Amino acid sequence: FESKRRSFGAPSSTRPPLRGPKGDKGNPGAAGPSGATGTSVRAYGAEGNGVANDSAAITAALASGAAHVTFPAGTYKIGSAVTGSAAGQLVTFEPGAVLVVTPGVGLDFSGDRMRIVTPIVRIDAASSSTFTAFTVSGDSSVVTDPYFLVNADVPNCTLLKLQGDHVVAWRAALLDVGK
């Protein structure tokens, strides 16, 4: 009797690298659903240094049509509205990737069947304005393990808003990291 081994995907070293308009600055070797290649927000110019406003680069990566968009480790400042609306897109946050949301500005993932995995959202400026930090509104979309770090008094902030048909959040957590 001879058994045959089956391979269920190429090893990460042989997967095609992530590409974007500025070359391969992202997460080489990562692949999206069904082996489709994706892109990194860094390939679109996001710096992830916590100082630069990365909103335009993140919006461009989400609008690129890539099946898989990754956020490598870094601190991504969101200084203006960010919208992702590509149907079926997978958005993943690698360990150490944090989104810093400016009060009054938020992220809106409105594509149907989007999957958002392990976002860490930090709000560290006091605000009395009313705003929503993170919205998932596409039908049949899922956000898994979202973490919200609050470093100030934001009494009128909705941290996570789910709207649409069959929108689910799994294991959401809030951590007050002090003032």
Backbone as JSON Lines, residues from 0, in Angstrom:
{"i":0,"aa":"F","n":[0.84,-1.18,0.0],"ca":[0.0,0.0,0.0],"c":[0.88,1.23,0.0]}
{"i":1,"aa":"E","n":[0.63,2.11,-0.93],"ca":[1.42,3.33,-1.03],"c":[0.5,4.53,-0.81]}
{"i":2,"aa":"S","n":[0.87,5.41,0.12],"ca":[0.03,6.59,0.35],"c":[0.59,7.76,-0.44]}
{"i":3,"aa":"K","n":[-0.31,8.62,-0.85],"ca":[0.1,9.81,-1.59],"c":[-0.17,11.03,-0.74]}
{"i":4,"aa":"R","n":[0.79,11.91,-0.68],"ca":[0.63,13.17,0.05],"c":[0.0,14.2,-0.85]}
{"i":5,"aa":"R","n":[-0.93,14.94,-0.29],"ca":[-1.55,16.02,-1.03],"c":[-1.13,17.34,-0.42]}
{"i":6,"aa":"S","n":[-0.86,18.29,-1.27],"ca":[-0.5,19.63,-0.8],"c":[-1.73,20.53,-0.87]}
{"i":7,"aa":"F","n":[-1.99,21.24,0.22],"ca":[-3.14,22.14,0.3],"c":[-2.69,23.59,0.28]}
{"i":8,"aa":"G","n":[-1.89,23.95,-0.66],"ca":[-1.42,25.34,-0.76],"c":[0.09,25.36,-0.8]}
{"i":9,"aa":"A","n":[0.59,26.3,-1.5],"ca":[2.03,26.44,-1.63],"c":[2.63,26.96,-0.33]}
{"i":10,"aa":"P","n":[3.84,26.51,0.0],"ca":[4.5,27.08,1.16],"c":[4.64,28.59,0.98]}
{"i":11,"aa":"S","n":[4.68,29.31,2.09],"ca":[4.71,30.77,2.0],"c":[5.91,31.28,1.21]}
{"i":12,"aa":"S","n":[7.0,30.53,1.17],"ca":[8.17,31.0,0.44],"c":[7.98,30.97,-1.07]}
{"i":13,"aa":"T","n":[6.98,30.2,-1.56],"ca":[6.78,30.13,-3.0],"c":[5.54,30.89,-3.46]}
{"i":14,"aa":"R","n":[4.82,31.49,-2.54],"ca":[3.66,32.27,-2.93],"c":[4.11,33.57,-3.59]}
{"i":15,"aa":"P","n":[3.31,34.07,-4.52],"ca":[3.69,35.35,-5.13],"c":[3.61,36.47,-4.11]}
{"i":16,"aa":"P","n":[4.52,37.44,-4.17],"ca":[4.51,38.53,-3.2],"c":[3.36,39.49,-3.44]}
{"i":17,"aa":"L","n":[3.03,40.23,-2.4],"ca":[2.03,41.27,-2.53],"c":[2.59,42.4,-3.38]}
{"i":18,"aa":"R","n":[1.75,42.99,-4.19],"ca":[2.19,44.06,-5.07],"c":[1.26,45.26,-4.96]}
{"i":19,"aa":"G","n":[1.76,46.4,-5.21],"ca":[0.96,47.62,-5.23],"c":[1.61,48.59,-6.2]}
{"i":20,"aa":"P","n":[1.06,49.77,-6.34],"ca":[1.59,50.7,-7.32],"c":[2.98,51.2,-7.0]}
{"i":21,"aa":"K","n":[3.44,51.06,-5.76],"ca":[4.77,51.55,-5.4],"c":[5.75,50.4,-5.2]}
{"i":22,"aa":"G","n":[5.42,49.22,-5.71],"ca":[6.32,48.08,-5.57],"c":[6.0,47.26,-4.35]}
{"i":23,"aa":"D","n":[6.86,46.33,-4.04],"ca":[6.62,45.39,-2.98],"c":[7.21,45.9,-1.67]}
{"i":24,"aa":"K","n":[6.43,46.7,-0.93],"ca":[6.87,47.21,0.36],"c":[6.11,46.57,1.49]}
{"i":25,"aa":"G","n":[5.17,45.71,1.16],"ca":[4.24,45.2,2.16],"c":[4.65,43.91,2.78]}
{"i":26,"aa":"N","n":[3.82,42.93,2.62],"ca":[3.95,41.66,3.29],"c":[4.27,40.59,2.25]}
{"i":27,"aa":"P","n":[5.52,40.42,1.87],"ca":[5.84,39.44,0.84],"c":[5.39,38.05,1.26]}
{"i":28,"aa":"G","n":[4.84,37.33,0.31],"ca":[4.48,35.95,0.56],"c":[3.07,35.73,1.04]}
{"i":29,"aa":"A","n":[2.31,36.73,1.41],"ca":[0.95,36.51,1.88],"c":[0.03,36.35,0.69]}
{"i":30,"aa":"A","n":[-0.94,35.49,0.85],"ca":[-1.91,35.3,-0.22],"c":[-3.3,35.44,0.34]}
{"i":31,"aa":"G","n":[-4.2,35.85,-0.47],"ca":[-5.59,36.04,-0.06],"c":[-6.39,34.77,-0.24]}
{"i":32,"aa":"P","n":[-7.73,34.88,-0.22],"ca":[-8.59,33.73,-0.35],"c":[-8.33,33.0,-1.67]}
{"i":33,"aa":"S","n":[-8.41,31.68,-1.62],"ca":[-8.25,30.83,-2.8],"c":[-6.93,31.08,-3.51]}
{"i":34,"aa":"G","n":[-5.9,31.5,-2.78],"ca":[-4.58,31.72,-3.36],"c":[-4.44,33.04,-4.1]}
{"i":35,"aa":"A","n":[-5.5,33.85,-4.14],"ca":[-5.41,35.14,-4.82],"c":[-4.45,36.04,-4.07]}
{"i":36,"aa":"T","n":[-3.62,36.72,-4.81],"ca":[-2.68,37.61,-4.13],"c":[-3.4,38.87,-3.68]}
{"i":37,"aa":"G","n":[-2.81,39.51,-2.74],"ca":[-3.39,40.73,-2.2],"c":[-2.39,41.84,-2.2]}
{"i":38,"aa":"T","n":[-2.64,42.8,-1.34],"ca":[-1.76,43.96,-1.27],"c":[-1.65,44.42,0.17]}
{"i":39,"aa":"S","n":[-0.66,45.18,0.44],"ca":[-0.44,45.77,1.75],"c":[-0.75,47.26,1.67]}
{"i":40,"aa":"V","n":[-1.24,47.82,2.75],"ca":[-1.49,49.27,2.77],"c":[-0.17,50.03,2.59]}
{"i":41,"aa":"R","n":[0.93,49.43,2.95],"ca":[2.23,50.09,2.77],"c":[2.6,50.23,1.3]}
{"i":42,"aa":"A","n":[2.13,49.31,0.48],"ca":[2.4,49.39,-0.96],"c":[1.7,50.61,-1.58]}
{"i":43,"aa":"Y","n":[0.73,51.16,-0.89],"ca":[0.01,52.34,-1.37],"c":[0.46,53.61,-0.66]}
{"i":44,"aa":"G","n":[1.52,53.52,0.11],"ca":[2.11,54.71,0.72],"c":[1.83,54.91,2.2]}
{"i":45,"aa":"A","n":[1.1,54.01,2.85],"ca":[0.88,54.15,4.29],"c":[2.22,53.99,5.0]}
{"i":46,"aa":"E","n":[2.51,54.89,5.93],"ca":[3.78,54.84,6.64],"c":[3.71,54.01,7.91]}
{"i":47,"aa":"G","n":[2.58,54.05,8.6],"ca":[2.44,53.26,9.82],"c":[3.36,53.71,10.94]}
{"i":48,"aa":"N","n":[3.69,55.03,10.96],"ca":[4.6,55.54,11.99],"c":[3.87,56.27,13.12]}
{"i":49,"aa":"G","n":[2.53,56.36,13.05],"ca":[1.76,57.02,14.1],"c":[1.73,58.53,13.99]}
{"i":50,"aa":"V","n":[2.46,59.09,13.04],"ca":[2.53,60.55,12.87],"c":[1.83,60.97,11.58]}
{"i":51,"aa":"A","n":[2.22,60.35,10.48],"ca":[1.65,60.69,9.16],"c":[0.19,60.24,9.08]}
{"i":52,"aa":"N","n":[-0.62,61.02,8.37],"ca":[-2.01,60.65,8.14],"c":[-2.03,59.61,7.03]}
{"i":53,"aa":"D","n":[-2.39,58.38,7.38],"ca":[-2.37,57.26,6.43],"c":[-3.72,57.03,5.76]}
{"i":54,"aa":"S","n":[-4.68,57.91,5.97],"ca":[-6.04,57.7,5.47],"c":[-6.1,57.5,3.95]}
{"i":55,"aa":"A","n":[-5.47,58.35,3.18],"ca":[-5.54,58.25,1.72],"c":[-4.93,56.94,1.21]}
{"i":56,"aa":"A","n":[-3.81,56.54,1.78],"ca":[-3.16,55.3,1.36],"c":[-4.02,54.09,1.71]}
{"i":57,"aa":"I","n":[-4.64,54.11,2.87],"ca":[-5.49,52.99,3.28],"c":[-6.72,52.92,2.37]}
{"i":58,"aa":"T","n":[-7.33,54.06,2.1],"ca":[-8.48,54.09,1.19],"c":[-8.1,53.56,-0.18]}
{"i":59,"aa":"A","n":[-6.92,53.95,-0.69],"ca":[-6.46,53.48,-2.0],"c":[-6.26,51.96,-2.01]}
{"i":60,"aa":"A","n":[-5.67,51.42,-0.95],"ca":[-5.45,49.97,-0.87],"c":[-6.79,49.23,-0.84]}
{"i":61,"aa":"L","n":[-7.73,49.74,-0.06],"ca":[-9.04,49.1,0.02],"c":[-9.8,49.19,-1.31]}
{"i":62,"aa":"A","n":[-9.58,50.26,-2.05],"ca":[-10.26,50.47,-3.33],"c":[-9.53,49.8,-4.5]}
{"i":63,"aa":"S","n":[-8.4,49.18,-4.24],"ca":[-7.58,48.61,-5.31],"c":[-8.22,47.4,-6.0]}
{"i":64,"aa":"G","n":[-9.2,46.81,-5.38],"ca":[-9.82,45.62,-5.94],"c":[-9.11,44.35,-5.52]}
{"i":65,"aa":"A","n":[-8.07,44.46,-4.69],"ca":[-7.35,43.28,-4.21],"c":[-8.28,42.42,-3.36]}
{"i":66,"aa":"A","n":[-8.17,41.12,-3.49],"ca":[-8.98,40.21,-2.71],"c":[-8.59,40.23,-1.23]}
{"i":67,"aa":"H","n":[-7.33,40.59,-0.95],"ca":[-6.79,40.56,0.41],"c":[-5.95,41.8,0.65]}
{"i":68,"aa":"V","n":[-6.3,42.57,1.67],"ca":[-5.54,43.77,2.05],"c":[-5.01,43.55,3.45]}
{"i":69,"aa":"T","n":[-3.7,43.72,3.64],"ca":[-3.1,43.52,4.96],"c":[-2.56,44.84,5.52]}
{"i":70,"aa":"F","n":[-2.55,44.89,6.84],"ca":[-1.93,45.97,7.59],"c":[-0.75,45.36,8.32]}
{"i":71,"aa":"P","n":[0.49,45.57,7.84],"ca":[1.66,45.08,8.58],"c":[1.78,45.8,9.92]}
{"i":72,"aa":"A","n":[2.61,45.3,10.79],"ca":[2.83,45.93,12.09],"c":[3.16,47.41,11.91]}
{"i":73,"aa":"G","n":[2.55,48.25,12.72],"ca":[2.77,49.69,12.65],"c":[1.57,50.4,13.25]}
{"i":74,"aa":"T","n":[1.69,51.7,13.42],"ca":[0.61,52.52,13.96],"c":[0.13,53.43,12.85]}
{"i":75,"aa":"Y","n":[-1.1,53.19,12.39],"ca":[-1.67,53.89,11.25],"c":[-2.63,54.97,11.73]}
{"i":76,"aa":"K","n":[-2.28,56.22,11.46],"ca":[-3.11,57.34,11.9],"c":[-4.22,57.59,10.88]}
{"i":77,"aa":"I","n":[-5.45,57.64,11.38],"ca":[-6.62,57.9,10.55],"c":[-7.06,59.33,10.85]}
{"i":78,"aa":"G","n":[-6.74,60.27,9.95],"ca":[-7.05,61.67,10.17],"c":[-8.22,62.16,9.34]}
{"i":79,"aa":"S","n":[-8.7,61.32,8.41],"ca":[-9.88,61.64,7.62],"c":[-10.62,60.33,7.35]}
{"i":80,"aa":"A","n":[-11.87,60.42,6.93],"ca":[-12.71,59.23,6.77],"c":[-12.07,58.21,5.84]}
{"i":81,"aa":"V","n":[-12.18,56.94,6.2],"ca":[-11.69,55.83,5.39],"c":[-12.87,54.92,5.09]}
{"i":82,"aa":"T","n":[-13.03,54.58,3.82],"ca":[-14.13,53.71,3.41],"c":[-13.59,52.56,2.59]}
{"i":83,"aa":"G","n":[-14.02,51.36,2.92],"ca":[-13.71,50.17,2.14],"c":[-15.01,49.58,1.66]}
{"i":84,"aa":"S","n":[-15.14,49.36,0.36],"ca":[-16.43,48.87,-0.14],"c":[-16.32,47.75,-1.16]}
{"i":85,"aa":"A","n":[-15.17,47.09,-1.24],"ca":[-15.0,46.01,-2.21],"c":[-15.68,44.74,-1.7]}
{"i":86,"aa":"A","n":[-16.61,44.22,-2.47],"ca":[-17.35,43.02,-2.08],"c":[-16.4,41.83,-1.95]}
{"i":87,"aa":"G","n":[-16.57,41.07,-0.89],"ca":[-15.8,39.85,-0.69],"c":[-14.36,40.06,-0.26]}
{"i":88,"aa":"Q","n":[-13.96,41.27,0.05],"ca":[-12.57,41.55,0.4],"c":[-12.23,41.05,1.8]}
{"i":89,"aa":"L","n":[-11.04,40.51,1.95],"ca":[-10.5,40.1,3.24],"c":[-9.52,41.16,3.69]}
{"i":90,"aa":"V","n":[-9.71,41.7,4.89],"ca":[-8.82,42.73,5.44],"c":[-8.24,42.17,6.74]}
{"i":91,"aa":"T","n":[-6.92,42.02,6.8],"ca":[-6.3,41.44,7.99],"c":[-5.29,42.42,8.6]}
{"i":92,"aa":"F","n":[-5.18,42.33,9.91],"ca":[-4.26,43.16,10.68],"c":[-3.24,42.23,11.32]}
{"i":93,"aa":"E","n":[-1.98,42.4,10.93],"ca":[-0.93,41.57,11.48],"c":[-0.64,41.98,12.92]}
{"i":94,"aa":"P","n":[-0.03,41.1,13.72],"ca":[0.31,41.47,15.1],"c":[1.12,42.76,15.12]}
{"i":95,"aa":"G","n":[0.72,43.68,15.97],"ca":[1.41,44.96,16.1],"c":[0.82,46.06,15.24]}
{"i":96,"aa":"A","n":[-0.21,45.77,14.44],"ca":[-0.86,46.8,13.61],"c":[-1.98,47.45,14.42]}
{"i":97,"aa":"V","n":[-1.94,48.77,14.53],"ca":[-2.93,49.51,15.3],"c":[-3.42,50.69,14.46]}
{"i":98,"aa":"L","n":[-4.74,50.91,14.45],"ca":[-5.32,52.08,13.8],"c":[-5.6,53.12,14.88]}
{"i":99,"aa":"V","n":[-5.09,54.33,14.71],"ca":[-5.35,55.41,15.65],"c":[-6.38,56.33,15.0]}
{"i":100,"aa":"V","n":[-7.57,56.37,15.61],"ca":[-8.68,57.12,15.04],"c":[-8.77,58.49,15.71]}
{"i":101,"aa":"T","n":[-8.82,59.53,14.89],"ca":[-9.01,60.89,15.37],"c":[-10.49,61.08,15.68]}
{"i":102,"aa":"P","n":[-10.84,61.64,16.84],"ca":[-12.26,61.86,17.14],"c":[-12.95,62.65,16.02]}
{"i":103,"aa":"G","n":[-14.15,62.21,15.69],"ca":[-14.9,62.83,14.62],"c":[-14.68,62.17,13.28]}
{"i":104,"aa":"V","n":[-13.72,61.25,13.2],"ca":[-13.39,60.55,11.96],"c":[-13.53,59.06,12.22]}
{"i":105,"aa":"G","n":[-13.94,58.32,11.23],"ca":[-14.09,56.89,11.43],"c":[-13.78,56.07,10.2]}
{"i":106,"aa":"L","n":[-13.9,54.78,10.37],"ca":[-13.69,53.83,9.28],"c":[-15.03,53.19,8.96]}
{"i":107,"aa":"D","n":[-15.33,53.03,7.67],"ca":[-16.6,52.43,7.25],"c":[-16.31,51.34,6.23]}
{"i":108,"aa":"F","n":[-16.59,50.11,6.62],"ca":[-16.43,48.97,5.73],"c":[-17.82,48.59,5.24]}
{"i":109,"aa":"S","n":[-18.14,48.96,4.01],"ca":[-19.51,48.81,3.53],"c":[-19.68,47.79,2.41]}
{"i":110,"aa":"G","n":[-18.64,47.1,2.03],"ca":[-18.76,46.1,0.97],"c":[-19.46,44.85,1.48]}
{"i":111,"aa":"D","n":[-20.3,44.27,0.66],"ca":[-20.96,43.02,1.02],"c":[-19.93,41.9,1.14]}
{"i":112,"aa":"R","n":[-20.15,41.01,2.08],"ca":[-19.32,39.83,2.32],"c":[-17.86,40.16,2.65]}
{"i":113,"aa":"M","n":[-17.62,41.32,3.25],"ca":[-16.26,41.66,3.68],"c":[-15.93,40.87,4.95]}
{"i":114,"aa":"R","n":[-14.66,40.53,5.11],"ca":[-14.17,39.88,6.32],"c":[-13.03,40.71,6.86]}
{"i":115,"aa":"I","n":[-13.18,41.19,8.09],"ca":[-12.18,42.05,8.71],"c":[-11.67,41.29,9.94]}
{"i":116,"aa":"V","n":[-10.38,41.01,9.96],"ca":[-9.82,40.13,10.98],"c":[-8.84,40.87,11.88]}
{"i":117,"aa":"T","n":[-9.11,40.87,13.17],"ca":[-8.28,41.38,14.26],"c":[-7.92,42.86,14.16]}
{"i":118,"aa":"P","n":[-8.87,43.73,13.89],"ca":[-8.52,45.15,13.93],"c":[-8.34,45.65,15.36]}
{"i":119,"aa":"I","n":[-7.32,46.45,15.57],"ca":[-7.11,47.11,16.85],"c":[-7.27,48.6,16.58]}
{"i":120,"aa":"V","n":[-8.26,49.2,17.23],"ca":[-8.58,50.61,17.0],"c":[-8.34,51.37,18.3]}
{"i":121,"aa":"R","n":[-7.5,52.4,18.23],"ca":[-7.19,53.2,19.42],"c":[-7.72,54.62,19.23]}
{"i":122,"aa":"I","n":[-8.37,55.13,20.26],"ca":[-8.83,56.52,20.28],"c":[-8.14,57.16,21.46]}
{"i":123,"aa":"D","n":[-7.21,58.08,21.21],"ca":[-6.48,58.63,22.34],"c":[-6.52,60.14,22.44]}
{"i":124,"aa":"A","n":[-7.62,60.72,22.02],"ca":[-7.82,62.16,22.23],"c":[-9.22,62.36,22.8]}
{"i":125,"aa":"A","n":[-9.33,63.18,23.8],"ca":[-10.63,63.44,24.4],"c":[-11.53,64.15,23.39]}
{"i":126,"aa":"S","n":[-12.81,63.82,23.43],"ca":[-13.75,64.44,22.52],"c":[-15.15,64.36,23.09]}
{"i":127,"aa":"S","n":[-15.88,65.44,22.96],"ca":[-17.28,65.42,23.37],"c":[-18.18,65.35,22.13]}
{"i":128,"aa":"S","n":[-17.57,65.31,20.93],"ca":[-18.37,65.22,19.71],"c":[-18.92,63.81,19.55]}
{"i":129,"aa":"T","n":[-20.0,63.69,18.82],"ca":[-20.62,62.39,18.56],"c":[-20.04,61.83,17.26]}
{"i":130,"aa":"F","n":[-19.51,60.63,17.31],"ca":[-18.97,59.99,16.11],"c":[-18.93,58.49,16.29]}
{"i":131,"aa":"T","n":[-18.77,57.77,15.19],"ca":[-18.64,56.31,15.2],"c":[-17.23,55.99,14.72]}
{"i":132,"aa":"A","n":[-16.5,55.22,15.53],"ca":[-15.11,54.91,15.2],"c":[-14.99,53.85,14.11]}
{"i":133,"aa":"F","n":[-15.85,52.84,14.11],"ca":[-15.68,51.69,13.22],"c":[-17.06,51.18,12.84]}
{"i":134,"aa":"T","n":[-17.39,51.21,11.54],"ca":[-18.7,50.75,11.06],"c":[-18.52,49.61,10.08]}
{"i":135,"aa":"V","n":[-19.31,48.57,10.24],"ca":[-19.37,47.48,9.28],"c":[-20.82,47.42,8.81]}
{"i":136,"aa":"S","n":[-21.03,47.76,7.53],"ca":[-22.41,47.88,7.05],"c":[-22.73,47.07,5.81]}
{"i":137,"aa":"G","n":[-21.79,46.31,5.29],"ca":[-22.07,45.49,4.12],"c":[-22.81,44.22,4.5]}
{"i":138,"aa":"D","n":[-23.78,43.83,3.71],"ca":[-24.54,42.62,3.99],"c":[-23.61,41.4,4.05]}
{"i":139,"aa":"S","n":[-23.92,40.5,4.98],"ca":[-23.19,39.24,5.16],"c":[-21.7,39.46,5.44]}
{"i":140,"aa":"S","n":[-21.36,40.52,6.14],"ca":[-19.97,40.81,6.49],"c":[-19.67,40.38,7.92]}
{"i":141,"aa":"V","n":[-18.4,40.14,8.21],"ca":[-17.98,39.66,9.52],"c":[-16.75,40.44,9.97]}
{"i":142,"aa":"V","n":[-16.74,40.84,11.24],"ca":[-15.53,41.4,11.85],"c":[-15.19,40.48,13.02]}
{"i":143,"aa":"T","n":[-13.95,39.99,13.02],"ca":[-13.52,39.02,14.02],"c":[-12.47,39.63,14.94]}
{"i":144,"aa":"D","n":[-12.67,39.47,16.24],"ca":[-11.73,39.91,17.27],"c":[-11.36,41.39,17.2]}
{"i":145,"aa":"P","n":[-12.34,42.3,17.08],"ca":[-11.97,43.72,17.11],"c":[-11.65,44.16,18.54]}
{"i":146,"aa":"Y","n":[-10.6,44.92,18.7],"ca":[-10.2,45.46,20.0],"c":[-10.23,46.98,19.92]}
{"i":147,"aa":"F","n":[-10.79,47.59,20.94],"ca":[-10.88,49.04,21.0],"c":[-10.14,49.52,22.23]}
{"i":148,"aa":"L","n":[-9.13,50.34,22.03],"ca":[-8.32,50.89,23.11],"c":[-8.71,52.36,23.27]}
{"i":149,"aa":"V","n":[-9.21,52.7,24.44],"ca":[-9.65,54.07,24.67],"c":[-8.71,54.69,25.69]}
{"i":150,"aa":"N","n":[-8.09,55.81,25.32],"ca":[-7.09,56.46,26.15],"c":[-7.56,57.84,26.58]}
{"i":151,"aa":"A","n":[-8.85,58.1,26.51],"ca":[-9.37,59.41,26.88],"c":[-10.88,59.3,27.07]}
{"i":152,"aa":"D","n":[-11.46,60.39,27.46],"ca":[-12.89,60.44,27.68],"c":[-13.6,60.71,26.36]}
{"i":153,"aa":"V","n":[-14.32,59.73,25.86],"ca":[-15.07,59.87,24.61],"c":[-16.51,59.39,24.85]}
{"i":154,"aa":"P","n":[-17.29,60.17,25.63],"ca":[-18.61,59.7,26.05],"c":[-19.63,59.54,24.92]}
{"i":155,"aa":"N","n":[-19.45,60.22,23.8],"ca":[-20.43,60.16,22.73],"c":[-19.96,59.35,21.53]}
{"i":156,"aa":"C","n":[-18.99,58.5,21.73],"ca":[-18.43,57.71,20.63],"c":[-19.08,56.32,20.61]}
{"i":157,"aa":"T","n":[-19.56,55.93,19.44],"ca":[-19.97,54.55,19.21],"c":[-18.73,53.85,18.68]}
{"i":158,"aa":"L","n":[-18.22,52.88,19.41],"ca":[-16.98,52.23,19.0],"c":[-17.18,51.32,17.8]}
{"i":159,"aa":"L","n":[-18.23,50.5,17.82],"ca":[-18.48,49.55,16.74],"c":[-19.95,49.59,16.38]}
{"i":160,"aa":"K","n":[-20.23,49.9,15.13],"ca":[-21.61,49.95,14.66],"c":[-21.78,48.9,13.57]}
{"i":161,"aa":"L","n":[-22.74,48.01,13.76],"ca":[-23.05,46.98,12.77],"c":[-24.4,47.29,12.17]}
{"i":162,"aa":"Q","n":[-24.47,47.35,10.87],"ca":[-25.75,47.57,10.21],"c":[-25.76,46.82,8.89]}
{"i":163,"aa":"G","n":[-26.94,46.45,8.43],"ca":[-27.07,45.64,7.22],"c":[-27.57,44.26,7.61]}
{"i":164,"aa":"D","n":[-27.84,43.45,6.61],"ca":[-28.34,42.1,6.85],"c":[-27.19,41.14,7.13]}
{"i":165,"aa":"H","n":[-27.34,40.36,8.17],"ca":[-26.39,39.3,8.52],"c":[-24.97,39.82,8.75]}
{"i":166,"aa":"V","n":[-24.84,40.89,9.48],"ca":[-23.53,41.44,9.82],"c":[-23.2,40.97,11.24]}
{"i":167,"aa":"V","n":[-22.01,40.42,11.43],"ca":[-21.65,39.78,12.7],"c":[-20.31,40.29,13.2]}
{"i":168,"aa":"A","n":[-20.22,40.47,14.51],"ca":[-18.93,40.75,15.16],"c":[-18.68,39.65,16.17]}
{"i":169,"aa":"W","n":[-17.49,39.06,16.12],"ca":[-17.11,38.0,17.05],"c":[-16.07,38.52,18.04]}
{"i":170,"aa":"R","n":[-16.31,38.29,19.31],"ca":[-15.35,38.54,20.39],"c":[-14.82,39.97,20.42]}
{"i":171,"aa":"A","n":[-15.69,40.94,20.38],"ca":[-15.27,42.35,20.47],"c":[-14.82,42.64,21.91]}
{"i":172,"aa":"A","n":[-13.8,43.48,22.06],"ca":[-13.29,43.81,23.38],"c":[-12.98,45.3,23.48]}
{"i":173,"aa":"L","n":[-13.2,45.85,24.67],"ca":[-12.88,47.25,24.96],"c":[-11.88,47.26,26.1]}
{"i":174,"aa":"L","n":[-10.82,48.02,25.93],"ca":[-9.82,48.14,26.98],"c":[-9.59,49.62,27.25]}
{"i":175,"aa":"D","n":[-9.84,50.04,28.47],"ca":[-9.57,51.42,28.87],"c":[-8.12,51.48,29.3]}
{"i":176,"aa":"V","n":[-7.3,52.17,28.54],"ca":[-5.87,52.22,28.82],"c":[-5.48,53.45,29.62]}
{"i":177,"aa":"G","n":[-6.47,54.1,30.24],"ca":[-6.19,55.22,31.12],"c":[-6.22,56.55,30.39]}
{"i":178,"aa":"K","n":[-6.15,57.6,31.2],"ca":[-6.2,58.95,30.64],"c":[-4.83,59.59,30.66]}
